[in-house]
Amino acid sequence: MLRIFLAATLIDALGSGLWVPFALLFLVHGQGMSLVDAGASLTTGALLALVTGPATGAAMDRFGPRALLIAGNLVRLAAFAAYPLAHTSWQVVVVSAVAGFGDRLFWTCNAPMVARLTTGADTDRVLATQTTARFAGAGLGAVAMAVLPTITSPWAFHLLAYANAASFAVAAVLIRLLPPLSRESYVLAPGRRRHFHVKVAPSGSWRAVLGDRPFTGFCVTHMAFTLASASKFSVLPIVVRDLLHGPQWIAGTAITLGTVVVVTAQRPIVSLLARRSRTTGLIGAAALFALCFALLIPLAAVSLPVATVVILLTSLGFSVAEAMFGPTATAAAAAAAPPGAEGRASAIFQLSWGLPIALAPGLLAVLLSASNALTWSILALTCASAVPALLVLRKKLPAALREPSPAVAA
């Protein structure tokens, strides 16, 4: 059963990751929209989708994650099938809002579903594997991104959207094969299945989650990491093509290189961080993100060969930082969630992912239209601000941020 779920989520993560470096390029060069209109439309649609987050959290606490995971994949199937039909701003807003709603369904239910199917270090391994798959999807997007701009036919741009839609259909079918898990926990061991009837805590309330200031403070701080994650490669194709006037293979190579780093280094990095507190890992990731963004500030003022070297080097740093903060932050949020309100807590934590991702296209498009240096300066300062915030939160969330990863004990 765990293998079926993992296969479904890997397909899902591949599809989601694939679209990240492709969305703006698809709309600007495939659908004929301007950069600012494309970014603003994606951001507006994603912000509208965030409104559904609280409802998905409450629904998960009531019905369990399985049904909502299926629904999330079906919703995104419809959205990505409709993307090639969207040519105006309002159409992109509608389609991206539907896609964002599907994302909220999936990511709100994903971590609780993993927790019900695994135990101990297996939970961390599954989450890390999903992160790796998401980056593999981004790598595939980078390959497509490097090829498609040389093709003028619209079908070439539309093919990736249709392939993404098909992947969500396959994921929905696989999750449908799983038995309902709304009020039971299933733990799998190698070679056999063990079925445990576990008494579940009564459903919590929004007051329990929102009133937990350390938890909400962690979610707010986490937004600095997710903004960095959403920004690091999303405007790189536009920067290379329209600002540096360089060949698109530069951006494709940088994203592919970063993908290889995450895929190969995720487990070693997680193992290394398991010997230290989660605060140490998160602070290290914040500092590395800030440094890499700072290195990109003079990008428009240097020669193209120098800019290429800087882009490739920072892509390595971004990927290491991503591998450091992703599983660590998810594990910390799960440990800090109020008992009995895991679904609602997951919804709030996923909001700290969804809001920066929603804001990133519009924000970065506006900043990049004003100045390359301004864009990277703001991102560097945002990441640096997470360091003092984490030092304060470490005292208020000792079990979540000061203790080593559970993988150590396992």
PDB file of C-alpha atoms in Angstrom, residues 173-318:
ATOM      1  CA  VAL A 173      -6.199   6.346 -10.111  1.00  0.00           C
ATOM      2  CA  LEU A 174      -3.344   5.056  -7.944  1.00  0.00           C
ATOM      3  CA  ILE A 175      -4.590   6.803  -4.807  1.00  0.00           C
ATOM      4  CA  ARG A 176      -8.081   5.455  -5.515  1.00  0.00           C
ATOM      5  CA  LEU A 177      -6.638   1.952  -5.074  1.00  0.00           C
ATOM      6  CA  LEU A 178      -5.811   2.717  -1.427  1.00  0.00           C
ATOM      7  CA  PRO A 179      -8.388   1.783   1.239  1.00  0.00           C
ATOM      8  CA  PRO A 180     -10.035   4.585   3.251  1.00  0.00           C
ATOM      9  CA  LEU A 181      -7.851   5.813   6.113  1.00  0.00           C
ATOM     10  CA  SER A 182     -10.014   8.545   7.620  1.00  0.00           C
ATOM     11  CA  ARG A 183      -9.983   7.226  11.186  1.00  0.00           C
ATOM     12  CA  GLU A 184      -7.341   4.512  11.158  1.00  0.00           C
ATOM     13  CA  SER A 185      -3.577   4.370  10.918  1.00  0.00           C
ATOM     14  CA  TYR A 186      -1.808   1.824   8.736  1.00  0.00           C
ATOM     15  CA  VAL A 187       1.882   1.106   9.243  1.00  0.00           C
ATOM     16  CA  LEU A 188       3.732  -1.036   6.750  1.00  0.00           C
ATOM     17  CA  ALA A 189       6.799  -3.092   7.422  1.00  0.00           C
ATOM     18  CA  PRO A 190       8.956  -4.725   4.718  1.00  0.00           C
ATOM     19  CA  GLY A 191       7.229  -7.817   3.407  1.00  0.00           C
ATOM     20  CA  ARG A 192       3.977  -7.503   5.325  1.00  0.00           C
ATOM     21  CA  ARG A 193       1.196  -5.141   6.287  1.00  0.00           C
ATOM     22  CA  ARG A 194       0.282  -4.426   9.884  1.00  0.00           C
ATOM     23  CA  HIS A 195      -3.120  -2.965  10.589  1.00  0.00           C
ATOM     24  CA  PHE A 196      -3.469  -0.893  13.740  1.00  0.00           C
ATOM     25  CA  HIS A 197      -6.713   0.555  15.051  1.00  0.00           C
ATOM     26  CA  VAL A 198      -5.501   3.712  16.720  1.00  0.00           C
ATOM     27  CA  LYS A 199      -7.660   5.958  18.838  1.00  0.00           C
ATOM     28  CA  VAL A 200      -7.655   9.312  17.110  1.00  0.00           C
ATOM     29  CA  ALA A 201      -7.747  12.519  19.117  1.00  0.00           C
ATOM     30  CA  PRO A 202     -10.946  14.524  18.773  1.00  0.00           C
ATOM     31  CA  SER A 203     -10.915  17.056  15.981  1.00  0.00           C
ATOM     32  CA  GLY A 204      -9.317  20.296  17.057  1.00  0.00           C
ATOM     33  CA  SER A 205     -10.429  23.814  16.271  1.00  0.00           C
ATOM     34  CA  TRP A 206      -9.060  26.804  14.440  1.00  0.00           C
ATOM     35  CA  ARG A 207      -8.699  28.540  17.794  1.00  0.00           C
ATOM     36  CA  ALA A 208      -6.251  25.871  18.927  1.00  0.00           C
ATOM     37  CA  VAL A 209      -4.111  26.385  15.841  1.00  0.00           C
ATOM     38  CA  LEU A 210      -4.285  30.156  15.394  1.00  0.00           C
ATOM     39  CA  GLY A 211      -3.914  30.724  19.121  1.00  0.00           C
ATOM     40  CA  ASP A 212      -0.634  28.816  19.135  1.00  0.00           C
ATOM     41  CA  ARG A 213       1.643  31.805  18.532  1.00  0.00           C
ATOM     42  CA  PRO A 214       4.924  29.881  18.301  1.00  0.00           C
ATOM     43  CA  PHE A 215       3.455  27.596  15.616  1.00  0.00           C
ATOM     44  CA  THR A 216       2.003  30.478  13.593  1.00  0.00           C
ATOM     45  CA  GLY A 217       5.267  32.379  14.050  1.00  0.00           C
ATOM     46  CA  PHE A 218       7.156  29.453  12.598  1.00  0.00           C
ATOM     47  CA  CYS A 219       4.796  29.395   9.616  1.00  0.00           C
ATOM     48  CA  VAL A 220       5.357  33.123   9.017  1.00  0.00           C
ATOM     49  CA  THR A 221       9.136  32.654   9.209  1.00  0.00           C
ATOM     50  CA  HIS A 222       8.901  29.692   6.870  1.00  0.00           C
ATOM     51  CA  MET A 223       7.511  32.012   4.190  1.00  0.00           C
ATOM     52  CA  ALA A 224      10.995  33.460   3.710  1.00  0.00           C
ATOM     53  CA  PHE A 225      12.228  30.022   2.682  1.00  0.00           C
ATOM     54  CA  THR A 226       9.323  29.314   0.376  1.00  0.00           C
ATOM     55  CA  LEU A 227       9.642  32.696  -1.336  1.00  0.00           C
ATOM     56  CA  ALA A 228      13.300  31.875  -1.954  1.00  0.00           C
ATOM     57  CA  SER A 229      12.369  28.429  -3.220  1.00  0.00           C
ATOM     58  CA  ALA A 230       9.699  29.796  -5.564  1.00  0.00           C
ATOM     59  CA  SER A 231      11.944  32.603  -6.815  1.00  0.00           C
ATOM     60  CA  LYS A 232      15.292  30.970  -7.370  1.00  0.00           C
ATOM     61  CA  PHE A 233      14.545  29.589 -10.845  1.00  0.00           C
ATOM     62  CA  SER A 234      11.132  30.964 -11.815  1.00  0.00           C
ATOM     63  CA  VAL A 235      12.427  34.175 -13.455  1.00  0.00           C
ATOM     64  CA  LEU A 236      15.804  32.796 -14.523  1.00  0.00           C
ATOM     65  CA  PRO A 237      14.644  31.921 -18.077  1.00  0.00           C
ATOM     66  CA  ILE A 238      13.308  35.465 -18.524  1.00  0.00           C
ATOM     67  CA  VAL A 239      16.497  36.992 -17.068  1.00  0.00           C
ATOM     68  CA  VAL A 240      18.702  35.008 -19.436  1.00  0.00           C
ATOM     69  CA  ARG A 241      16.573  35.541 -22.520  1.00  0.00           C
ATOM     70  CA  ASP A 242      15.349  39.126 -22.142  1.00  0.00           C
ATOM     71  CA  LEU A 243      17.878  40.796 -19.805  1.00  0.00           C
ATOM     72  CA  LEU A 244      21.190  39.110 -20.577  1.00  0.00           C
ATOM     73  CA  HIS A 245      20.194  38.270 -24.177  1.00  0.00           C
ATOM     74  CA  GLY A 246      21.924  34.954 -23.767  1.00  0.00           C
ATOM     75  CA  PRO A 247      21.123  31.475 -25.056  1.00  0.00           C
ATOM     76  CA  GLN A 248      18.395  29.613 -23.215  1.00  0.00           C
ATOM     77  CA  TRP A 249      20.700  26.659 -22.512  1.00  0.00           C
ATOM     78  CA  ILE A 250      22.187  28.714 -19.662  1.00  0.00           C
ATOM     79  CA  ALA A 251      18.958  28.657 -17.661  1.00  0.00           C
ATOM     80  CA  GLY A 252      18.218  25.068 -18.663  1.00  0.00           C
ATOM     81  CA  THR A 253      21.679  23.924 -17.585  1.00  0.00           C
ATOM     82  CA  ALA A 254      21.488  25.809 -14.287  1.00  0.00           C
ATOM     83  CA  ILE A 255      18.137  24.285 -13.335  1.00  0.00           C
ATOM     84  CA  THR A 256      19.188  20.819 -14.487  1.00  0.00           C
ATOM     85  CA  LEU A 257      22.421  21.109 -12.510  1.00  0.00           C
ATOM     86  CA  GLY A 258      20.473  22.155  -9.429  1.00  0.00           C
ATOM     87  CA  THR A 259      18.131  19.234  -9.906  1.00  0.00           C
ATOM     88  CA  VAL A 260      21.014  16.771 -10.044  1.00  0.00           C
ATOM     89  CA  VAL A 261      22.423  18.223  -6.826  1.00  0.00           C
ATOM     90  CA  VAL A 262      19.145  17.768  -4.950  1.00  0.00           C
ATOM     91  CA  VAL A 263      18.520  14.280  -6.327  1.00  0.00           C
ATOM     92  CA  THR A 264      21.993  13.066  -5.403  1.00  0.00           C
ATOM     93  CA  ALA A 265      22.637  15.034  -2.213  1.00  0.00           C
ATOM     94  CA  GLN A 266      19.217  15.056  -0.502  1.00  0.00           C
ATOM     95  CA  ARG A 267      19.791  11.929   1.603  1.00  0.00           C
ATOM     96  CA  PRO A 268      23.401  12.781   2.628  1.00  0.00           C
ATOM     97  CA  ILE A 269      22.327  16.294   3.616  1.00  0.00           C
ATOM     98  CA  VAL A 270      19.369  14.995   5.647  1.00  0.00           C
ATOM     99  CA  SER A 271      21.655  12.482   7.379  1.00  0.00           C
ATOM    100  CA  LEU A 272      24.158  15.219   8.207  1.00  0.00           C
ATOM    101  CA  LEU A 273      21.496  17.532   9.596  1.00  0.00           C
ATOM    102  CA  ALA A 274      20.024  14.680  11.652  1.00  0.00           C
ATOM    103  CA  ARG A 275      23.024  15.005  13.974  1.00  0.00           C
ATOM    104  CA  ARG A 276      22.215  18.647  14.660  1.00  0.00           C
ATOM    105  CA  SER A 277      19.221  20.676  15.729  1.00  0.00           C
ATOM    106  CA  ARG A 278      16.640  21.672  13.159  1.00  0.00           C
ATOM    107  CA  THR A 279      17.407  25.317  13.948  1.00  0.00           C
ATOM    108  CA  THR A 280      20.974  24.810  12.743  1.00  0.00           C
ATOM    109  CA  GLY A 281      19.806  23.342   9.453  1.00  0.00           C
ATOM    110  CA  LEU A 282      17.247  26.075   8.825  1.00  0.00           C
ATOM    111  CA  ILE A 283      19.646  28.903   9.702  1.00  0.00           C
ATOM    112  CA  GLY A 284      22.258  27.396   7.396  1.00  0.00           C
ATOM    113  CA  ALA A 285      19.709  27.237   4.583  1.00  0.00           C
ATOM    114  CA  ALA A 286      18.619  30.852   5.146  1.00  0.00           C
ATOM    115  CA  ALA A 287      22.206  32.096   5.091  1.00  0.00           C
ATOM    116  CA  LEU A 288      23.016  30.145   1.937  1.00  0.00           C
ATOM    117  CA  PHE A 289      19.901  31.424   0.160  1.00  0.00           C
ATOM    118  CA  ALA A 290      20.789  35.012   1.122  1.00  0.00           C
ATOM    119  CA  LEU A 291      24.370  34.633  -0.110  1.00  0.00           C
ATOM    120  CA  CYS A 292      23.317  33.193  -3.466  1.00  0.00           C
ATOM    121  CA  PHE A 293      20.753  35.920  -4.077  1.00  0.00           C
ATOM    122  CA  ALA A 294      23.384  38.540  -3.174  1.00  0.00           C
ATOM    123  CA  LEU A 295      25.743  37.090  -5.789  1.00  0.00           C
ATOM    124  CA  LEU A 296      23.097  37.676  -8.468  1.00  0.00           C
ATOM    125  CA  ILE A 297      22.730  41.400  -7.703  1.00  0.00           C
ATOM    126  CA  PRO A 298      25.409  42.585 -10.212  1.00  0.00           C
ATOM    127  CA  LEU A 299      24.318  40.058 -12.868  1.00  0.00           C
ATOM    128  CA  ALA A 300      23.301  42.672 -15.460  1.00  0.00           C
ATOM    129  CA  ALA A 301      26.547  44.622 -15.013  1.00  0.00           C
ATOM    130  CA  VAL A 302      28.993  41.837 -15.866  1.00  0.00           C
ATOM    131  CA  SER A 303      29.828  40.108 -19.134  1.00  0.00           C
ATOM    132  CA  LEU A 304      27.765  37.155 -20.317  1.00  0.00           C
ATOM    133  CA  PRO A 305      30.516  34.552 -19.603  1.00  0.00           C
ATOM    134  CA  VAL A 306      30.894  35.859 -16.033  1.00  0.00           C
ATOM    135  CA  ALA A 307      27.118  35.956 -15.584  1.00  0.00           C
ATOM    136  CA  THR A 308      26.923  32.357 -16.798  1.00  0.00           C
ATOM    137  CA  VAL A 309      29.463  31.208 -14.207  1.00  0.00           C
ATOM    138  CA  VAL A 310      27.632  33.088 -11.440  1.00  0.00           C
ATOM    139  CA  ILE A 311      24.288  31.571 -12.455  1.00  0.00           C
ATOM    140  CA  LEU A 312      25.714  28.045 -12.458  1.00  0.00           C
ATOM    141  CA  LEU A 313      27.440  28.501  -9.091  1.00  0.00           C
ATOM    142  CA  THR A 314      24.386  29.982  -7.416  1.00  0.00           C
ATOM    143  CA  SER A 315      22.220  27.180  -8.786  1.00  0.00           C
ATOM    144  CA  LEU A 316      24.385  24.775  -6.796  1.00  0.00           C
ATOM    145  CA  GLY A 317      23.991  26.864  -3.647  1.00  0.00           C
ATOM    146  CA  PHE A 318      20.236  27.217  -4.099  1.00  0.00           C
TER     147      PHE A 318
END
